[in-house]
Short mmCIF file of C-alpha atoms in Angstrom, two decimals:
data_model
loop_
_atom_site.label_atom_id
_atom_site.label_comp_id
_atom_site.label_asym_id
_atom_site.label_seq_id
_atom_site.Cartn_x
_atom_site.Cartn_y
_atom_site.Cartn_z
CA UNK A 1 -22.30 7.88 -11.48
CA UNK A 2 -22.79 4.49 -9.81
CA UNK A 3 -19.13 3.46 -9.73
CA UNK A 4 -15.95 5.32 -8.83
CA UNK A 5 -12.32 4.18 -8.97
CA UNK A 6 -9.65 6.06 -7.01
CA UNK A 7 -6.08 5.83 -5.81
CA UNK A 8 -5.79 6.15 -2.00
CA UNK A 9 -4.51 9.74 -2.09
CA UNK A 10 -7.59 10.80 -4.09
CA UNK A 11 -9.89 8.89 -1.74
CA UNK A 12 -8.34 10.49 1.34
CA UNK A 13 -8.65 13.95 -0.21
CA UNK A 14 -12.35 13.39 -0.90
CA UNK A 15 -13.36 12.05 2.51
CA UNK A 16 -11.45 14.86 4.24
CA UNK A 17 -12.80 17.65 2.03
CA UNK A 18 -14.78 20.09 4.21
CA UNK A 19 -17.53 20.51 1.59
CA UNK A 20 -18.02 16.87 0.58
CA UNK A 21 -21.42 16.78 2.29
CA UNK A 22 -22.78 19.46 -0.06
CA UNK A 23 -22.77 17.14 -3.06
CA UNK A 24 -25.37 14.53 -4.00
CA UNK A 25 -23.52 11.23 -4.26
CA UNK A 26 -26.53 9.02 -3.58
CA UNK A 27 -26.21 7.26 -6.95
CA UNK A 28 -22.89 5.69 -5.93
CA UNK A 29 -23.06 1.93 -5.39
CA UNK A 30 -19.40 0.94 -5.36
CA UNK A 31 -16.00 2.56 -4.85
CA UNK A 32 -12.84 0.67 -5.78
CA UNK A 33 -9.47 1.81 -4.45
CA UNK A 34 -6.34 0.77 -6.34
CA UNK A 35 -2.98 1.99 -7.56
CA UNK A 36 -1.48 1.70 -4.07
CA UNK A 37 -2.22 -0.22 -0.90
CA UNK A 38 -5.40 0.77 0.91
CA UNK A 39 -6.23 0.51 4.61
CA UNK A 40 -9.24 -0.64 6.63
CA UNK A 41 -9.61 2.89 8.00
CA UNK A 42 -9.86 4.37 4.50
CA UNK A 43 -12.37 1.75 3.32
CA UNK A 44 -14.53 2.32 6.40
CA UNK A 45 -14.39 6.09 5.96
CA UNK A 46 -15.38 5.86 2.28
CA UNK A 47 -18.39 3.74 3.19
CA UNK A 48 -19.34 6.16 5.96
CA UNK A 49 -19.11 9.27 3.77
CA UNK A 50 -20.62 7.91 0.56
CA UNK A 51 -23.06 5.35 2.01
CA UNK A 52 -22.03 2.63 -0.41
CA UNK A 53 -19.72 -0.36 -0.58
CA UNK A 54 -15.98 0.24 -0.90
CA UNK A 55 -13.27 -2.26 -1.70
CA UNK A 56 -9.72 -2.55 -2.96
CA UNK A 57 -8.29 -4.07 -6.09
CA UNK A 58 -4.81 -4.73 -7.41
CA UNK A 59 -3.06 -4.69 -10.74
CA UNK A 60 -0.26 -3.19 -12.79
CA UNK A 61 0.19 -1.61 -16.20
CA UNK A 62 1.90 -4.84 -17.25
CA UNK A 63 -1.22 -6.83 -16.34
CA UNK A 64 -3.71 -4.60 -18.19
CA UNK A 65 -4.29 -3.75 -15.27
CA UNK A 66 -6.60 -5.44 -12.71
CA UNK A 67 -5.77 -8.99 -11.62
CA UNK A 68 -7.49 -9.27 -8.22
CA UNK A 69 -10.69 -8.26 -6.47
CA UNK A 70 -11.61 -8.08 -2.81
CA UNK A 71 -15.26 -8.93 -3.52
CA UNK A 72 -16.39 -11.44 -0.91
CA UNK A 73 -15.82 -15.07 -1.87
CA UNK A 74 -18.71 -17.41 -1.14
CA UNK A 75 -16.37 -19.59 0.92
CA UNK A 76 -15.31 -16.76 3.23
CA UNK A 77 -17.16 -16.09 6.48
CA UNK A 78 -16.34 -12.83 8.24
CA UNK A 79 -15.96 -13.09 11.99
CA UNK A 80 -17.18 -9.52 12.56
CA UNK A 81 -17.49 -6.11 10.88
CA UNK A 82 -13.82 -5.35 11.47
CA UNK A 83 -12.90 -8.55 9.64
CA UNK A 84 -15.18 -7.61 6.72
CA UNK A 85 -13.56 -4.20 6.34
CA UNK A 86 -10.07 -5.71 6.59
CA UNK A 87 -10.86 -8.17 3.79
CA UNK A 88 -12.28 -5.33 1.69
CA UNK A 89 -9.01 -3.42 2.09
CA UNK A 90 -6.84 -6.32 0.91
CA UNK A 91 -5.64 -6.70 -2.67
CA UNK A 92 -7.98 -9.67 -2.83
CA UNK A 93 -8.10 -12.89 -4.81
CA UNK A 94 -7.30 -13.58 -8.49
CA UNK A 95 -9.72 -12.70 -11.26
CA UNK A 96 -10.68 -15.30 -13.86
CA UNK A 97 -7.91 -16.05 -16.33
CA UNK A 98 -5.21 -15.05 -13.86
CA UNK A 99 -2.95 -17.24 -11.77
CA UNK A 100 -1.19 -15.59 -8.84
CA UNK A 101 1.31 -16.88 -6.32
CA UNK A 102 3.23 -15.38 -3.41
CA UNK A 103 6.69 -16.87 -3.78
CA UNK A 104 10.10 -16.75 -2.14
CA UNK A 105 13.40 -16.09 -3.93
CA UNK A 106 13.49 -19.72 -5.10
CA UNK A 107 9.97 -19.52 -6.55
CA UNK A 108 8.49 -21.69 -3.82
CA UNK A 109 5.12 -20.62 -2.45
CA UNK A 110 5.41 -19.03 0.98
CA UNK A 111 3.07 -20.44 3.67
CA UNK A 112 -0.52 -19.15 3.49
CA UNK A 113 -0.45 -17.88 7.06
CA UNK A 114 -0.74 -14.08 6.58
CA UNK A 115 2.75 -13.75 8.09
CA UNK A 116 5.31 -15.16 5.64
CA UNK A 117 6.29 -12.53 3.07
CA UNK A 118 7.01 -13.26 -0.57
CA UNK A 119 6.84 -11.58 -3.97
CA UNK A 120 3.62 -11.53 -5.97
CA UNK A 121 4.15 -13.36 -9.28
CA UNK A 122 1.46 -13.68 -11.92
CA UNK A 123 0.70 -15.28 -15.26
CA UNK A 124 -2.44 -15.24 -17.34
CA UNK A 125 -4.31 -13.92 -20.35
CA UNK A 126 -3.82 -10.24 -19.51
CA UNK A 127 -0.12 -10.31 -18.62
CA UNK A 128 2.14 -8.59 -21.14
CA UNK A 129 4.49 -10.50 -23.44
CA UNK A 130 7.28 -8.03 -22.66
CA UNK A 131 8.43 -4.43 -22.79
CA UNK A 132 8.56 -2.93 -26.28
CA UNK A 133 12.03 -3.36 -27.80
CA UNK A 134 13.59 -3.86 -24.36
CA UNK A 135 14.58 -7.53 -23.97
CA UNK A 136 16.81 -6.85 -20.95
CA UNK A 137 14.02 -5.23 -18.96
CA UNK A 138 11.68 -8.03 -20.03
CA UNK A 139 14.11 -10.73 -18.91
CA UNK A 140 14.43 -9.05 -15.51
CA UNK A 141 10.72 -9.46 -14.74
CA UNK A 142 9.58 -12.42 -16.88
CA UNK A 143 10.99 -15.69 -15.56
CA UNK A 144 9.73 -19.13 -16.60
CA UNK A 145 6.47 -17.59 -17.76
CA UNK A 146 5.82 -15.72 -14.51
CA UNK A 147 5.76 -11.93 -14.26
CA UNK A 148 7.53 -10.72 -11.12
CA UNK A 149 5.63 -7.68 -9.87
CA UNK A 150 8.11 -6.34 -7.31
CA UNK A 151 5.26 -6.23 -4.77
CA UNK A 152 5.76 -8.06 -1.48
CA UNK A 153 2.75 -9.70 0.13
CA UNK A 154 1.29 -12.28 2.48
CA UNK A 155 -1.69 -14.52 1.68
CA UNK A 156 -4.21 -16.89 3.23
CA UNK A 157 -5.84 -20.24 2.47
CA UNK A 158 -8.51 -18.53 0.33
CA UNK A 159 -5.80 -16.94 -1.87
CA UNK A 160 -6.58 -13.47 -0.53
CA UNK A 161 -3.43 -11.41 -1.05
CA UNK A 162 -2.40 -8.59 1.27
CA UNK A 163 0.29 -6.27 -0.10
CA UNK A 164 2.81 -5.29 2.56
CA UNK A 165 5.20 -3.18 0.47
CA UNK A 166 7.03 -2.61 -2.76
CA UNK A 167 10.22 -4.66 -2.82
CA UNK A 168 12.27 -1.47 -3.18
CA UNK A 169 10.45 0.21 -0.27
CA UNK A 170 11.05 -2.46 2.36
CA UNK A 171 13.16 -0.94 5.15
CA UNK A 172 15.93 -3.23 6.40
CA UNK A 173 16.90 -2.05 9.87
CA UNK A 174 19.49 -4.08 11.74
CA UNK A 175 18.58 -7.10 9.63
CA UNK A 176 14.84 -6.80 10.33
CA UNK A 177 12.42 -6.16 7.47
CA UNK A 178 9.99 -3.31 8.12
CA UNK A 179 7.00 -2.68 5.86
CA UNK A 180 6.67 1.03 5.14
CA UNK A 181 2.98 0.42 4.38
CA UNK A 182 2.38 -1.07 7.84
CA UNK A 183 3.87 2.02 9.48
CA UNK A 184 1.94 4.34 7.14
CA UNK A 185 -1.35 2.63 8.00
CA UNK A 186 -0.65 3.03 11.72
CA UNK A 187 0.12 6.74 11.29
CA UNK A 188 -2.89 7.32 9.03
CA UNK A 189 -5.18 5.88 11.71
CA UNK A 190 -4.63 9.04 13.77
CA UNK A 191 -7.66 11.29 13.15
CA UNK A 192 -5.51 14.40 12.65
CA UNK A 193 -3.37 12.92 9.84
CA UNK A 194 -4.27 13.87 6.27
CA UNK A 195 -1.54 11.91 4.48
CA UNK A 196 1.87 10.46 5.21
CA UNK A 197 4.79 8.60 3.69
CA UNK A 198 7.31 6.33 5.40
CA UNK A 199 10.77 5.91 3.89
CA UNK A 200 14.14 4.48 4.86
CA UNK A 201 16.58 7.05 6.23
CA UNK A 202 20.27 6.36 6.97
CA UNK A 203 21.35 5.44 10.47
CA UNK A 204 24.93 4.87 11.66
CA UNK A 205 23.95 2.01 13.99
CA UNK A 206 21.15 0.18 12.17
CA UNK A 207 22.01 1.00 8.57
CA UNK A 208 18.58 2.44 7.90
CA UNK A 209 15.52 3.20 10.01
CA UNK A 210 11.94 4.33 9.34
CA UNK A 211 11.40 8.01 8.70
CA UNK A 212 7.94 9.55 8.36
CA UNK A 213 6.80 12.69 6.56
CA UNK A 214 3.35 13.69 7.75
CA UNK A 215 0.78 16.21 6.55
CA UNK A 216 -1.74 17.06 9.26
CA UNK A 217 -5.32 18.05 8.58
CA UNK A 218 -5.95 21.81 8.37
CA UNK A 219 -6.55 23.35 11.77
CA UNK A 220 -5.08 20.47 13.74
CA UNK A 221 -2.29 20.93 16.27
CA UNK A 222 -0.75 17.48 15.96
CA UNK A 223 2.70 17.27 17.56
CA UNK A 224 5.52 14.77 17.26
CA UNK A 225 5.05 13.64 20.86
CA UNK A 226 1.32 13.09 20.42
CA UNK A 227 1.78 11.07 17.24
CA UNK A 228 4.57 8.91 18.67
CA UNK A 229 2.46 8.30 21.76
CA UNK A 230 -0.42 7.23 19.52
CA UNK A 231 1.83 4.74 17.74
CA UNK A 232 3.04 3.15 20.98
CA UNK A 233 1.34 -0.22 21.24
CA UNK A 234 0.29 -0.12 17.59
CA UNK A 235 3.76 -0.85 16.28
CA UNK A 236 6.73 -2.81 17.56
CA UNK A 237 9.33 -0.47 19.01
CA UNK A 238 11.83 -1.05 16.19
CA UNK A 239 9.17 -0.07 13.65
CA UNK A 240 8.48 3.35 15.19
CA UNK A 241 9.69 6.31 13.10
CA UNK A 242 13.15 7.45 14.19
CA UNK A 243 12.70 10.59 12.10
CA UNK A 244 9.37 12.42 12.05
CA UNK A 245 8.83 15.51 9.91
CA UNK A 246 5.66 17.56 9.45
CA UNK A 247 5.07 19.13 6.06
CA UNK A 248 2.86 22.14 5.41
CA UNK A 249 2.66 21.21 1.73
CA UNK A 250 1.00 18.18 0.10
CA UNK A 251 3.36 15.27 -0.46
CA UNK A 252 4.79 15.04 -3.99
CA UNK A 253 2.78 12.79 -6.30
CA UNK A 254 3.42 10.97 -9.55
CA UNK A 255 1.18 11.50 -12.57
CA UNK A 256 -1.05 8.67 -11.35
CA UNK A 257 -1.49 10.15 -7.88
CA UNK A 258 0.95 7.89 -6.04
CA UNK A 259 3.27 9.43 -3.46
CA UNK A 260 6.70 10.02 -5.02
CA UNK A 261 8.85 8.32 -2.39
CA UNK A 262 12.08 8.55 -4.34
CA UNK A 263 11.87 12.34 -4.22
CA UNK A 264 11.24 12.22 -0.47
CA UNK A 265 14.25 9.94 0.09
CA UNK A 266 16.76 12.03 -1.84
CA UNK A 267 17.47 14.72 0.83
CA UNK A 268 18.25 12.04 3.41
CA UNK A 269 20.57 10.04 1.16
CA UNK A 270 22.33 12.89 -0.67
CA UNK A 271 26.08 12.35 -0.55
CA UNK A 272 25.79 8.79 0.71
CA UNK A 273 27.54 5.91 -1.04
CA UNK A 274 24.31 4.02 -1.59
CA UNK A 275 20.58 4.44 -1.97
CA UNK A 276 17.80 2.59 -0.21
CA UNK A 277 17.59 -1.00 -1.45
CA UNK A 278 20.26 -0.30 -4.05
CA UNK A 279 18.42 2.58 -5.73
#
């Protein structure tokens, strides 16, 4: 094979497999990671293990599916290797035939400053007309010709999009928005972490706070104190996990290999009057 497409959980499993070096993967030229947000660390590790280029892409079932690529644009100049890998880990810029915006609740474009967060909306040749025999569900996501993805992102002047979270997974703690993906990327940067998920857990003072479920690599002795110490300086204090659990079992996955966050949230919210973000 010369090309391989993976979701991040599959990619992490491969690069951390103890026997991966036994296999001849020299024919590989490109690895594309999609289905969930990637990270610079994962892209760099894929390139190190498989000795080929790795990049991210973005799309949804409703867009058939890919709508962006993080292939280098001719107008982009990387400042250094770290900048190149970061760009490769982003959702990227729109493919031909696709128009994408990052918009606020009033459908105004948010500033292209890589800080202002908005929802990714898309229209184009590959976007669905609607859900089969479900006009209510269609009306909820199709507005004025734009498909509302439910993905929250920032973007830059070159239209590179960087997904920060699913709308339903944003943690609102004391009025501050916290990206679960940002916290997950910080945790995953620890060399002893195999996989992790960050969810909102209830808190009597702040309403909800970040909680992390972590699976350590086999043979590691990672402790809560060590991990929290590692995160100091990498995350603002209010973004640090207030709840940190280690799991001996792999995290639950959907049929497409994405971490099943709703299942992870349920034990924390059982018996509560509400669910995270209204779920």
